[in-house]
Short mmCIF file of N, CA, C and O in Angstrom, two decimals:
data_model
loop_
_atom_site.label_atom_id
_atom_site.label_comp_id
_atom_site.label_asym_id
_atom_site.label_seq_id
_atom_site.Cartn_x
_atom_site.Cartn_y
_atom_site.Cartn_z
N UNK L 269 0.84 -1.16 0.00
CA UNK L 269 0.00 0.00 0.00
C UNK L 269 0.90 1.23 0.00
O UNK L 269 1.87 1.31 0.73
N UNK L 270 0.55 2.21 -0.81
CA UNK L 270 1.30 3.45 -0.88
C UNK L 270 0.39 4.58 -0.45
O UNK L 270 -0.73 4.72 -0.95
N UNK L 271 0.85 5.37 0.50
CA UNK L 271 0.07 6.53 0.94
C UNK L 271 0.21 7.63 -0.09
O UNK L 271 1.31 7.92 -0.56
N UNK L 272 -0.93 8.25 -0.45
CA UNK L 272 -0.87 9.38 -1.36
C UNK L 272 -0.33 10.58 -0.62
O UNK L 272 -0.67 10.82 0.53
N UNK L 273 0.52 11.35 -1.31
CA UNK L 273 1.04 12.56 -0.69
C UNK L 273 -0.13 13.49 -0.39
O UNK L 273 -0.99 13.71 -1.22
N UNK L 274 -0.17 14.00 0.82
CA UNK L 274 -1.20 14.95 1.19
C UNK L 274 -2.54 14.32 1.54
O UNK L 274 -3.47 15.03 1.86
N UNK L 275 -2.65 13.01 1.45
CA UNK L 275 -3.91 12.37 1.82
C UNK L 275 -4.10 12.51 3.33
O UNK L 275 -3.26 12.04 4.09
N UNK L 276 -5.18 13.17 3.74
CA UNK L 276 -5.37 13.35 5.18
C UNK L 276 -5.61 12.00 5.86
O UNK L 276 -6.29 11.14 5.32
N UNK L 277 -5.02 11.84 7.00
CA UNK L 277 -5.21 10.65 7.83
C UNK L 277 -4.64 9.36 7.24
O UNK L 277 -4.94 8.28 7.74
N UNK L 278 -3.82 9.42 6.19
CA UNK L 278 -3.27 8.19 5.60
C UNK L 278 -2.43 7.42 6.62
O UNK L 278 -2.59 6.21 6.78
N UNK L 279 -1.53 8.11 7.33
CA UNK L 279 -0.68 7.43 8.31
C UNK L 279 -1.51 6.93 9.49
O UNK L 279 -1.31 5.83 9.98
N UNK L 280 -2.46 7.74 9.93
CA UNK L 280 -3.34 7.33 11.04
C UNK L 280 -4.12 6.08 10.65
O UNK L 280 -4.25 5.15 11.45
N UNK L 281 -4.62 6.03 9.42
CA UNK L 281 -5.35 4.85 8.95
C UNK L 281 -4.45 3.63 8.88
O UNK L 281 -4.85 2.52 9.22
N UNK L 282 -3.21 3.82 8.43
CA UNK L 282 -2.25 2.71 8.38
C UNK L 282 -2.02 2.16 9.80
O UNK L 282 -2.00 0.96 10.01
N UNK L 283 -1.87 3.06 10.78
CA UNK L 283 -1.68 2.64 12.17
C UNK L 283 -2.91 1.91 12.70
O UNK L 283 -2.78 0.89 13.39
N UNK L 284 -4.10 2.42 12.39
CA UNK L 284 -5.34 1.79 12.85
C UNK L 284 -5.46 0.38 12.27
O UNK L 284 -5.81 -0.56 12.99
N UNK L 285 -5.19 0.22 10.99
CA UNK L 285 -5.27 -1.10 10.37
C UNK L 285 -4.23 -2.05 10.94
O UNK L 285 -4.52 -3.23 11.18
N UNK L 286 -3.03 -1.55 11.19
CA UNK L 286 -1.99 -2.38 11.80
C UNK L 286 -2.38 -2.80 13.21
O UNK L 286 -2.19 -3.95 13.60
N UNK L 287 -2.96 -1.87 13.97
CA UNK L 287 -3.40 -2.18 15.34
C UNK L 287 -4.48 -3.25 15.34
O UNK L 287 -4.48 -4.14 16.20
N UNK L 288 -5.38 -3.20 14.38
CA UNK L 288 -6.44 -4.23 14.28
C UNK L 288 -5.83 -5.60 14.02
O UNK L 288 -6.28 -6.60 14.58
N UNK L 289 -4.85 -5.66 13.16
CA UNK L 289 -4.19 -6.94 12.89
C UNK L 289 -3.51 -7.46 14.15
O UNK L 289 -3.62 -8.64 14.48
N UNK L 290 -2.84 -6.58 14.87
CA UNK L 290 -2.11 -7.00 16.07
C UNK L 290 -3.03 -7.36 17.24
O UNK L 290 -2.64 -8.13 18.11
N UNK L 291 -4.26 -6.84 17.24
CA UNK L 291 -5.22 -7.19 18.30
C UNK L 291 -5.45 -8.70 18.38
O UNK L 291 -5.73 -9.23 19.45
N UNK L 292 -5.33 -9.38 17.26
CA UNK L 292 -5.57 -10.83 17.24
C UNK L 292 -4.35 -11.63 17.67
O UNK L 292 -4.39 -12.86 17.68
N UNK L 293 -3.27 -10.96 18.04
CA UNK L 293 -2.01 -11.65 18.35
C UNK L 293 -1.78 -11.86 19.84
O UNK L 293 -0.66 -12.23 20.24
N UNK L 294 -2.78 -11.68 20.68
CA UNK L 294 -2.61 -11.84 22.12
C UNK L 294 -2.16 -13.26 22.48
O UNK L 294 -1.36 -13.45 23.37
N UNK L 295 -2.64 -14.27 21.79
CA UNK L 295 -2.26 -15.65 22.11
C UNK L 295 -0.93 -16.07 21.47
O UNK L 295 -0.47 -17.18 21.68
N UNK L 296 -0.31 -15.19 20.72
CA UNK L 296 0.93 -15.49 20.02
C UNK L 296 2.12 -15.43 20.97
O UNK L 296 2.00 -15.04 22.13
N UNK L 297 3.28 -15.79 20.46
CA UNK L 297 4.53 -15.58 21.19
C UNK L 297 5.52 -14.91 20.25
O UNK L 297 5.37 -14.93 19.04
N UNK L 298 6.52 -14.27 20.84
CA UNK L 298 7.56 -13.61 20.05
C UNK L 298 8.55 -14.68 19.63
O UNK L 298 9.20 -15.30 20.47
N UNK L 299 8.65 -14.88 18.34
CA UNK L 299 9.57 -15.88 17.82
C UNK L 299 10.99 -15.32 17.68
O UNK L 299 11.97 -15.99 17.96
N UNK L 300 11.06 -14.04 17.25
CA UNK L 300 12.38 -13.45 17.02
C UNK L 300 12.26 -11.93 16.98
O UNK L 300 11.23 -11.39 16.59
N UNK L 301 13.32 -11.25 17.38
CA UNK L 301 13.40 -9.79 17.30
C UNK L 301 14.73 -9.43 16.65
O UNK L 301 15.77 -10.01 16.97
N UNK L 302 14.67 -8.45 15.76
CA UNK L 302 15.89 -7.98 15.10
C UNK L 302 15.92 -6.46 15.18
O UNK L 302 14.98 -5.78 14.74
N UNK L 303 16.98 -5.92 15.75
CA UNK L 303 17.18 -4.47 15.82
C UNK L 303 18.43 -4.14 15.04
O UNK L 303 19.52 -4.61 15.37
N UNK L 304 18.29 -3.34 13.99
CA UNK L 304 19.42 -2.96 13.15
C UNK L 304 19.68 -1.47 13.31
O UNK L 304 18.90 -0.64 12.83
N UNK L 305 20.75 -1.14 14.00
CA UNK L 305 21.18 0.25 14.18
C UNK L 305 22.55 0.45 13.56
O UNK L 305 23.31 1.32 13.99
N UNK L 306 22.87 -0.33 12.55
CA UNK L 306 24.22 -0.33 11.99
C UNK L 306 24.55 0.91 11.17
O UNK L 306 25.71 1.27 11.03
N UNK L 307 23.55 1.58 10.62
CA UNK L 307 23.81 2.78 9.82
C UNK L 307 23.77 4.03 10.68
O UNK L 307 23.03 4.09 11.67
N UNK L 308 24.53 5.03 10.30
CA UNK L 308 24.57 6.28 11.06
C UNK L 308 23.26 7.03 10.97
O UNK L 308 22.85 7.68 11.91
N UNK L 309 22.60 6.97 9.83
CA UNK L 309 21.36 7.68 9.62
C UNK L 309 20.22 6.95 10.33
O UNK L 309 19.95 5.79 10.06
N UNK L 310 19.53 7.65 11.24
CA UNK L 310 18.44 7.05 12.01
C UNK L 310 17.34 6.49 11.10
O UNK L 310 16.67 5.53 11.43
N UNK L 311 17.17 7.08 9.92
CA UNK L 311 16.13 6.62 9.00
C UNK L 311 16.39 5.19 8.54
O UNK L 311 15.48 4.53 8.06
N UNK L 312 17.61 4.74 8.66
CA UNK L 312 17.95 3.37 8.26
C UNK L 312 17.88 2.38 9.42
O UNK L 312 18.12 1.20 9.22
N UNK L 313 17.56 2.83 10.63
CA UNK L 313 17.43 1.93 11.77
C UNK L 313 16.07 1.23 11.70
O UNK L 313 15.05 1.86 11.43
N UNK L 314 16.07 -0.08 11.94
CA UNK L 314 14.83 -0.85 11.87
C UNK L 314 14.70 -1.79 13.07
O UNK L 314 15.69 -2.25 13.62
N UNK L 315 13.46 -2.06 13.41
CA UNK L 315 13.12 -3.04 14.43
C UNK L 315 12.08 -3.97 13.81
O UNK L 315 11.04 -3.50 13.34
N UNK L 316 12.38 -5.25 13.76
CA UNK L 316 11.45 -6.24 13.23
C UNK L 316 11.13 -7.24 14.33
O UNK L 316 12.03 -7.74 15.01
N UNK L 317 9.83 -7.53 14.50
CA UNK L 317 9.37 -8.47 15.52
C UNK L 317 8.50 -9.51 14.82
O UNK L 317 7.52 -9.17 14.19
N UNK L 318 8.91 -10.79 14.93
CA UNK L 318 8.16 -11.90 14.34
C UNK L 318 7.30 -12.55 15.41
O UNK L 318 7.80 -12.95 16.46
N UNK L 319 6.00 -12.69 15.12
CA UNK L 319 5.05 -13.27 16.05
C UNK L 319 4.50 -14.56 15.45
O UNK L 319 4.22 -14.64 14.25
N UNK L 320 4.31 -15.57 16.31
CA UNK L 320 3.87 -16.89 15.82
C UNK L 320 2.94 -17.54 16.84
O UNK L 320 3.08 -17.36 18.03
N UNK L 321 1.99 -18.34 16.31
CA UNK L 321 1.11 -19.12 17.16
C UNK L 321 0.80 -20.47 16.53
O UNK L 321 -0.30 -20.98 16.64
N UNK L 322 1.75 -21.03 15.83
CA UNK L 322 1.57 -22.35 15.24
C UNK L 322 0.99 -22.29 13.84
O UNK L 322 0.70 -21.23 13.32
N UNK L 323 0.81 -23.45 13.23
CA UNK L 323 0.41 -23.49 11.82
C UNK L 323 -1.06 -23.14 11.57
O UNK L 323 -1.42 -22.83 10.46
N UNK L 324 -1.90 -23.13 12.61
CA UNK L 324 -3.31 -22.83 12.40
C UNK L 324 -3.58 -21.35 12.26
O UNK L 324 -4.62 -20.95 11.75
N UNK L 325 -2.67 -20.52 12.74
CA UNK L 325 -2.86 -19.07 12.66
C UNK L 325 -1.72 -18.48 11.84
O UNK L 325 -0.60 -18.98 11.86
N UNK L 326 -2.00 -17.38 11.14
CA UNK L 326 -0.95 -16.78 10.31
C UNK L 326 0.16 -16.13 11.13
O UNK L 326 -0.11 -15.52 12.17
N UNK L 327 1.40 -16.30 10.69
CA UNK L 327 2.51 -15.58 11.31
C UNK L 327 2.34 -14.09 11.00
O UNK L 327 1.79 -13.71 9.97
N UNK L 328 2.85 -13.27 11.91
CA UNK L 328 2.76 -11.82 11.75
C UNK L 328 4.14 -11.24 12.00
O UNK L 328 4.84 -11.66 12.92
N UNK L 329 4.52 -10.26 11.17
CA UNK L 329 5.79 -9.56 11.37
C UNK L 329 5.51 -8.07 11.41
O UNK L 329 4.82 -7.54 10.54
N UNK L 330 6.00 -7.42 12.46
CA UNK L 330 5.87 -5.98 12.61
C UNK L 330 7.23 -5.39 12.30
O UNK L 330 8.24 -5.79 12.88
N UNK L 331 7.25 -4.43 11.38
CA UNK L 331 8.50 -3.78 11.01
C UNK L 331 8.36 -2.28 11.26
O UNK L 331 7.45 -1.63 10.74
N UNK L 332 9.26 -1.75 12.09
CA UNK L 332 9.30 -0.32 12.36
C UNK L 332 10.60 0.23 11.81
O UNK L 332 11.66 -0.38 12.00
N UNK L 333 10.53 1.37 11.15
CA UNK L 333 11.76 2.01 10.68
C UNK L 333 11.69 3.50 10.96
O UNK L 333 10.64 4.03 11.29
N UNK L 334 12.83 4.16 10.77
CA UNK L 334 13.02 5.54 11.20
C UNK L 334 12.69 5.61 12.70
O UNK L 334 11.80 6.34 13.12
N UNK L 335 13.42 4.83 13.47
CA UNK L 335 13.18 4.72 14.91
C UNK L 335 13.53 6.02 15.64
O UNK L 335 14.58 6.62 15.39
N UNK L 336 12.66 6.42 16.54
CA UNK L 336 12.89 7.60 17.38
C UNK L 336 13.24 7.17 18.80
O UNK L 336 13.88 7.92 19.52
N UNK L 337 12.80 5.97 19.17
CA UNK L 337 13.06 5.48 20.52
C UNK L 337 12.86 3.97 20.55
O UNK L 337 11.89 3.47 19.99
N UNK L 338 13.79 3.27 21.18
CA UNK L 338 13.63 1.84 21.45
C UNK L 338 14.15 1.62 22.85
O UNK L 338 15.30 1.94 23.15
N UNK L 339 13.29 1.12 23.70
CA UNK L 339 13.73 0.80 25.06
C UNK L 339 14.27 -0.62 25.04
O UNK L 339 13.63 -1.52 24.49
N UNK L 340 15.42 -0.82 25.64
CA UNK L 340 16.03 -2.16 25.61
C UNK L 340 15.12 -3.18 26.29
O UNK L 340 14.40 -2.86 27.23
N UNK L 341 15.17 -4.38 25.77
CA UNK L 341 14.35 -5.45 26.34
C UNK L 341 15.23 -6.45 27.04
O UNK L 341 16.38 -6.65 26.70
N UNK L 342 14.66 -7.07 28.03
CA UNK L 342 15.33 -8.11 28.81
C UNK L 342 14.67 -9.44 28.47
O UNK L 342 13.48 -9.60 28.73
N UNK L 343 15.39 -10.38 27.90
CA UNK L 343 14.77 -11.67 27.60
C UNK L 343 14.32 -12.36 28.87
O UNK L 343 15.02 -12.38 29.87
N UNK L 344 13.10 -12.89 28.82
CA UNK L 344 12.58 -13.64 29.95
C UNK L 344 12.92 -15.12 29.80
O UNK L 344 13.36 -15.55 28.74
N UNK L 345 12.68 -15.89 30.83
CA UNK L 345 12.97 -17.33 30.74
C UNK L 345 11.92 -18.03 29.87
O UNK L 345 10.75 -17.69 29.89
N UNK L 346 12.36 -18.98 29.08
CA UNK L 346 11.44 -19.80 28.29
C UNK L 346 10.79 -19.05 27.15
O UNK L 346 11.33 -18.11 26.59
N UNK L 347 9.58 -19.47 26.82
CA UNK L 347 8.83 -18.93 25.70
C UNK L 347 8.42 -17.49 25.98
O UNK L 347 7.99 -17.16 27.07
N UNK L 348 8.55 -16.64 24.98
CA UNK L 348 8.19 -15.23 25.12
C UNK L 348 6.77 -15.01 24.64
O UNK L 348 6.53 -14.46 23.57
N UNK L 349 5.80 -15.46 25.45
CA UNK L 349 4.40 -15.28 25.07
C UNK L 349 4.02 -13.81 25.25
O UNK L 349 4.72 -13.04 25.91
N UNK L 350 2.91 -13.43 24.65
CA UNK L 350 2.47 -12.04 24.67
C UNK L 350 1.30 -11.88 25.64
O UNK L 350 0.28 -12.53 25.48
N UNK L 351 1.49 -11.04 26.65
CA UNK L 351 0.40 -10.71 27.57
C UNK L 351 -0.46 -9.58 27.01
O UNK L 351 -1.66 -9.53 27.23
N UNK L 352 0.18 -8.64 26.32
CA UNK L 352 -0.53 -7.49 25.75
C UNK L 352 0.24 -6.93 24.59
O UNK L 352 1.47 -7.01 24.54
N UNK L 353 -0.48 -6.37 23.63
CA UNK L 353 0.17 -5.76 22.47
C UNK L 353 -0.68 -4.58 22.02
O UNK L 353 -1.91 -4.66 21.99
N UNK L 354 -0.02 -3.47 21.75
CA UNK L 354 -0.74 -2.29 21.26
C UNK L 354 0.13 -1.54 20.27
O UNK L 354 1.36 -1.57 20.34
N UNK L 355 -0.54 -0.90 19.35
CA UNK L 355 0.11 -0.05 18.38
C UNK L 355 -0.71 1.23 18.35
O UNK L 355 -1.91 1.19 18.05
N UNK L 356 -0.11 2.35 18.74
CA UNK L 356 -0.83 3.60 18.93
C UNK L 356 -0.28 4.67 18.00
O UNK L 356 0.93 4.87 17.91
N UNK L 357 -1.19 5.36 17.32
CA UNK L 357 -0.83 6.49 16.46
C UNK L 357 -0.55 7.70 17.35
O UNK L 357 -1.33 8.02 18.26
N UNK L 358 0.59 8.37 17.12
CA UNK L 358 0.95 9.59 17.84
C UNK L 358 0.97 10.74 16.82
O UNK L 358 1.89 10.82 16.01
N UNK L 359 -0.05 11.61 16.84
CA UNK L 359 -0.15 12.66 15.82
C UNK L 359 0.87 13.78 16.02
O UNK L 359 1.47 13.92 17.08
N UNK L 360 1.02 14.57 14.96
CA UNK L 360 1.88 15.77 15.02
C UNK L 360 1.21 16.83 15.88
O UNK L 360 0.02 16.78 16.13
N UNK L 361 2.04 17.79 16.30
CA UNK L 361 1.49 18.97 16.98
C UNK L 361 0.57 19.70 16.01
O UNK L 361 0.81 19.66 14.82
N UNK L 362 -0.47 20.31 16.41
CA UNK L 362 -0.90 20.64 17.76
C UNK L 362 -1.82 19.58 18.38
O UNK L 362 -2.31 19.78 19.49
N UNK L 363 -2.08 18.49 17.68
CA UNK L 363 -2.97 17.46 18.22
C UNK L 363 -2.33 16.80 19.44
O UNK L 363 -1.12 16.57 19.46
N UNK L 364 -3.14 16.47 20.45
CA UNK L 364 -2.58 15.88 21.67
C UNK L 364 -2.26 14.40 21.48
O UNK L 364 -2.83 13.72 20.64
N UNK L 365 -1.33 13.92 22.29
CA UNK L 365 -1.02 12.50 22.35
C UNK L 365 -1.88 11.86 23.43
O UNK L 365 -2.31 12.53 24.37
N UNK L 366 -2.08 10.54 23.36
CA UNK L 366 -2.75 9.84 24.45
C UNK L 366 -1.98 10.07 25.76
O UNK L 366 -0.76 10.24 25.75
N UNK L 367 -2.70 10.06 26.88
CA UNK L 367 -2.09 10.38 28.18
C UNK L 367 -0.87 9.53 28.48
O UNK L 367 0.14 10.03 28.99
N UNK L 368 -0.91 8.22 28.15
CA UNK L 368 0.22 7.34 28.48
C UNK L 368 1.47 7.63 27.63
O UNK L 368 2.56 7.17 27.96
N UNK L 369 1.32 8.41 26.55
CA UNK L 369 2.47 8.72 25.69
C UNK L 369 3.09 10.07 26.02
O UNK L 369 4.21 10.36 25.57
N UNK L 370 2.40 10.88 26.79
CA UNK L 370 2.91 12.20 27.15
C UNK L 370 4.22 12.04 27.91
O UNK L 370 4.33 11.24 28.82
N UNK L 371 5.25 12.78 27.49
CA UNK L 371 6.56 12.70 28.12
C UNK L 371 7.43 11.59 27.54
O UNK L 371 8.59 11.44 27.93
N UNK L 372 6.89 10.81 26.62
CA UNK L 372 7.64 9.69 26.01
C UNK L 372 8.80 10.21 25.17
O UNK L 372 9.88 9.66 25.19
N UNK L 373 8.55 11.28 24.41
CA UNK L 373 9.57 11.95 23.59
C UNK L 373 9.37 13.44 23.73
O UNK L 373 8.27 13.90 24.03
N UNK L 374 10.43 14.20 23.47
CA UNK L 374 10.29 15.65 23.41
C UNK L 374 9.56 15.99 22.12
O UNK L 374 9.99 15.58 21.03
N UNK L 375 8.46 16.71 22.24
CA UNK L 375 7.68 17.07 21.07
C UNK L 375 8.10 18.43 20.55
O UNK L 375 8.36 19.34 21.31
N UNK L 376 8.18 18.54 19.23
CA UNK L 376 8.48 19.81 18.58
C UNK L 376 7.71 19.84 17.27
O UNK L 376 7.16 18.83 16.83
N UNK L 377 7.71 21.00 16.63
CA UNK L 377 7.03 21.12 15.34
C UNK L 377 7.69 20.26 14.27
O UNK L 377 7.06 19.90 13.28
N UNK L 378 8.97 19.90 14.47
CA UNK L 378 9.70 19.08 13.49
C UNK L 378 9.36 17.59 13.60
O UNK L 378 9.65 16.84 12.68
N UNK L 379 8.78 17.18 14.71
CA UNK L 379 8.48 15.76 14.93
C UNK L 379 7.29 15.34 14.07
O UNK L 379 6.22 15.94 14.15
N UNK L 380 7.47 14.32 13.22
CA UNK L 380 6.37 13.88 12.36
C UNK L 380 5.36 13.03 13.13
O UNK L 380 5.54 12.77 14.32
N UNK L 381 4.33 12.59 12.44
CA UNK L 381 3.42 11.61 13.03
C UNK L 381 4.24 10.37 13.35
O UNK L 381 5.14 10.01 12.59
N UNK L 382 3.90 9.72 14.45
CA UNK L 382 4.67 8.55 14.88
C UNK L 382 3.73 7.40 15.22
O UNK L 382 2.52 7.57 15.34
N UNK L 383 4.34 6.24 15.39
CA UNK L 383 3.62 5.06 15.83
C UNK L 383 4.38 4.48 17.03
O UNK L 383 5.61 4.50 17.06
N UNK L 384 3.63 4.01 18.02
CA UNK L 384 4.21 3.50 19.26
C UNK L 384 3.78 2.05 19.42
O UNK L 384 2.61 1.75 19.55
N UNK L 385 4.75 1.14 19.38
CA UNK L 385 4.51 -0.29 19.55
C UNK L 385 4.90 -0.69 20.97
O UNK L 385 6.01 -0.40 21.41
N UNK L 386 3.97 -1.36 21.66
CA UNK L 386 4.27 -1.90 22.99
C UNK L 386 3.82 -3.35 23.03
O UNK L 386 2.69 -3.67 22.68
N UNK L 387 4.72 -4.22 23.45
CA UNK L 387 4.40 -5.62 23.67
C UNK L 387 4.81 -5.95 25.09
O UNK L 387 5.94 -5.67 25.49
N UNK L 388 3.88 -6.54 25.86
CA UNK L 388 4.20 -6.91 27.23
C UNK L 388 4.13 -8.42 27.38
O UNK L 388 3.43 -9.11 26.66
N UNK L 389 4.90 -8.92 28.32
CA UNK L 389 5.03 -10.34 28.60
C UNK L 389 6.39 -10.55 29.23
O UNK L 389 7.02 -9.60 29.69
N UNK L 390 6.88 -11.79 29.23
CA UNK L 390 8.23 -12.02 29.75
C UNK L 390 9.29 -11.19 29.01
O UNK L 390 10.27 -10.76 29.59
N UNK L 391 9.06 -10.93 27.73
CA UNK L 391 9.92 -10.08 26.92
C UNK L 391 9.09 -8.86 26.55
O UNK L 391 8.01 -9.00 25.98
N UNK L 392 9.57 -7.67 26.89
CA UNK L 392 8.80 -6.46 26.61
C UNK L 392 9.49 -5.64 25.54
O UNK L 392 10.70 -5.48 25.54
N UNK L 393 8.67 -5.16 24.61
CA UNK L 393 9.16 -4.32 23.50
C UNK L 393 8.45 -2.99 23.59
O UNK L 393 7.24 -2.94 23.79
N UNK L 394 9.20 -1.90 23.45
CA UNK L 394 8.65 -0.55 23.51
C UNK L 394 9.43 0.29 22.52
O UNK L 394 10.61 0.56 22.72
N UNK L 395 8.78 0.69 21.42
CA UNK L 395 9.48 1.42 20.37
C UNK L 395 8.58 2.45 19.72
O UNK L 395 7.37 2.24 19.57
N UNK L 396 9.18 3.58 19.31
CA UNK L 396 8.47 4.64 18.60
C UNK L 396 9.20 4.87 17.29
O UNK L 396 10.43 4.97 17.25
N UNK L 397 8.42 4.95 16.19
CA UNK L 397 9.01 5.10 14.86
C UNK L 397 8.10 5.94 13.96
O UNK L 397 6.95 6.22 14.29
N UNK L 398 8.64 6.31 12.81
CA UNK L 398 7.89 7.09 11.82
C UNK L 398 7.24 6.22 10.76
O UNK L 398 6.36 6.68 10.05
N UNK L 399 7.70 4.97 10.63
CA UNK L 399 7.18 4.09 9.59
C UNK L 399 6.83 2.75 10.21
O UNK L 399 7.61 2.20 10.98
N UNK L 400 5.65 2.23 9.87
CA UNK L 400 5.22 0.93 10.36
C UNK L 400 4.66 0.12 9.20
O UNK L 400 3.96 0.63 8.34
N UNK L 401 5.02 -1.16 9.20
CA UNK L 401 4.45 -2.11 8.26
C UNK L 401 4.17 -3.39 9.02
O UNK L 401 5.00 -3.85 9.81
N UNK L 402 2.98 -3.95 8.82
CA UNK L 402 2.63 -5.22 9.44
C UNK L 402 2.33 -6.21 8.33
O UNK L 402 1.49 -5.95 7.47
N UNK L 403 3.09 -7.31 8.33
CA UNK L 403 2.90 -8.36 7.34
C UNK L 403 2.19 -9.52 8.04
O UNK L 403 2.56 -9.92 9.13
N UNK L 404 1.17 -10.07 7.36
CA UNK L 404 0.47 -11.23 7.90
C UNK L 404 0.52 -12.34 6.86
O UNK L 404 0.01 -12.19 5.75
N UNK L 405 1.14 -13.46 7.23
CA UNK L 405 1.25 -14.60 6.33
C UNK L 405 -0.06 -15.35 6.31
O UNK L 405 -0.89 -15.22 7.21
N UNK L 406 -0.24 -16.15 5.30
CA UNK L 406 -1.40 -17.02 5.24
C UNK L 406 -1.18 -18.19 6.19
O UNK L 406 -0.08 -18.71 6.29
N UNK L 407 -2.24 -18.62 6.88
CA UNK L 407 -2.09 -19.79 7.73
C UNK L 407 -1.99 -21.03 6.85
O UNK L 407 -2.40 -21.01 5.70
N UNK L 408 -1.46 -22.11 7.40
CA UNK L 408 -1.37 -23.36 6.64
C UNK L 408 -2.75 -23.85 6.24
O UNK L 408 -2.94 -24.40 5.15
N UNK L 409 -3.75 -23.66 7.11
CA UNK L 409 -5.12 -24.08 6.79
C UNK L 409 -5.65 -23.33 5.56
O UNK L 409 -6.21 -23.91 4.67
N UNK L 410 -5.45 -22.01 5.54
CA UNK L 410 -5.92 -21.22 4.41
C UNK L 410 -5.14 -21.55 3.15
O UNK L 410 -5.70 -21.62 2.06
N UNK L 411 -3.85 -21.79 3.29
CA UNK L 411 -3.02 -22.11 2.12
C UNK L 411 -3.38 -23.47 1.54
O UNK L 411 -3.23 -23.70 0.33
N UNK L 412 -3.89 -24.38 2.36
CA UNK L 412 -4.19 -25.73 1.87
C UNK L 412 -5.36 -25.76 0.90
O UNK L 412 -5.50 -26.70 0.13
N UNK L 413 -6.21 -24.74 0.91
CA UNK L 413 -7.35 -24.73 0.00
C UNK L 413 -7.06 -24.06 -1.33
O UNK L 413 -7.88 -24.05 -2.22
N UNK L 414 -5.87 -23.47 -1.46
CA UNK L 414 -5.49 -22.87 -2.74
C UNK L 414 -5.20 -23.92 -3.78
O UNK L 414 -4.66 -24.98 -3.48
N UNK L 415 -5.49 -23.65 -5.00
CA UNK L 415 -5.23 -24.59 -6.08
C UNK L 415 -4.29 -23.97 -7.07
O UNK L 415 -4.28 -22.89 -7.38
#
């Protein structure tokens, strides 16, 4: 999907659709996390989180880029199941942020619209970025009916 330049609410809609997809991932576990900060330019920094719940449900991958904040995570013992997951749109000024996001970053007129990903469980992920993409694979059950 490509956002049209100047389309009002395009990024907000992308965040809303991504959040809806992630709402179904409460029973999933974190299979893998990849944080790439190898380039000097922040726009090239990415965080990818792979979510899985077996062959009956589709795998999901959340990709954040142009990272503004990533709080380090501490791996928990055993399987990294998900207790909670949210993806919240953070609008540009002058629109207010949700109460729980206030103070998360210094806000200025230069700060673009952002997305805030939070995953709670034995392994916690907390990241804010300018770009979000959520990929959802087909489940094995759905793929088996294709011809």
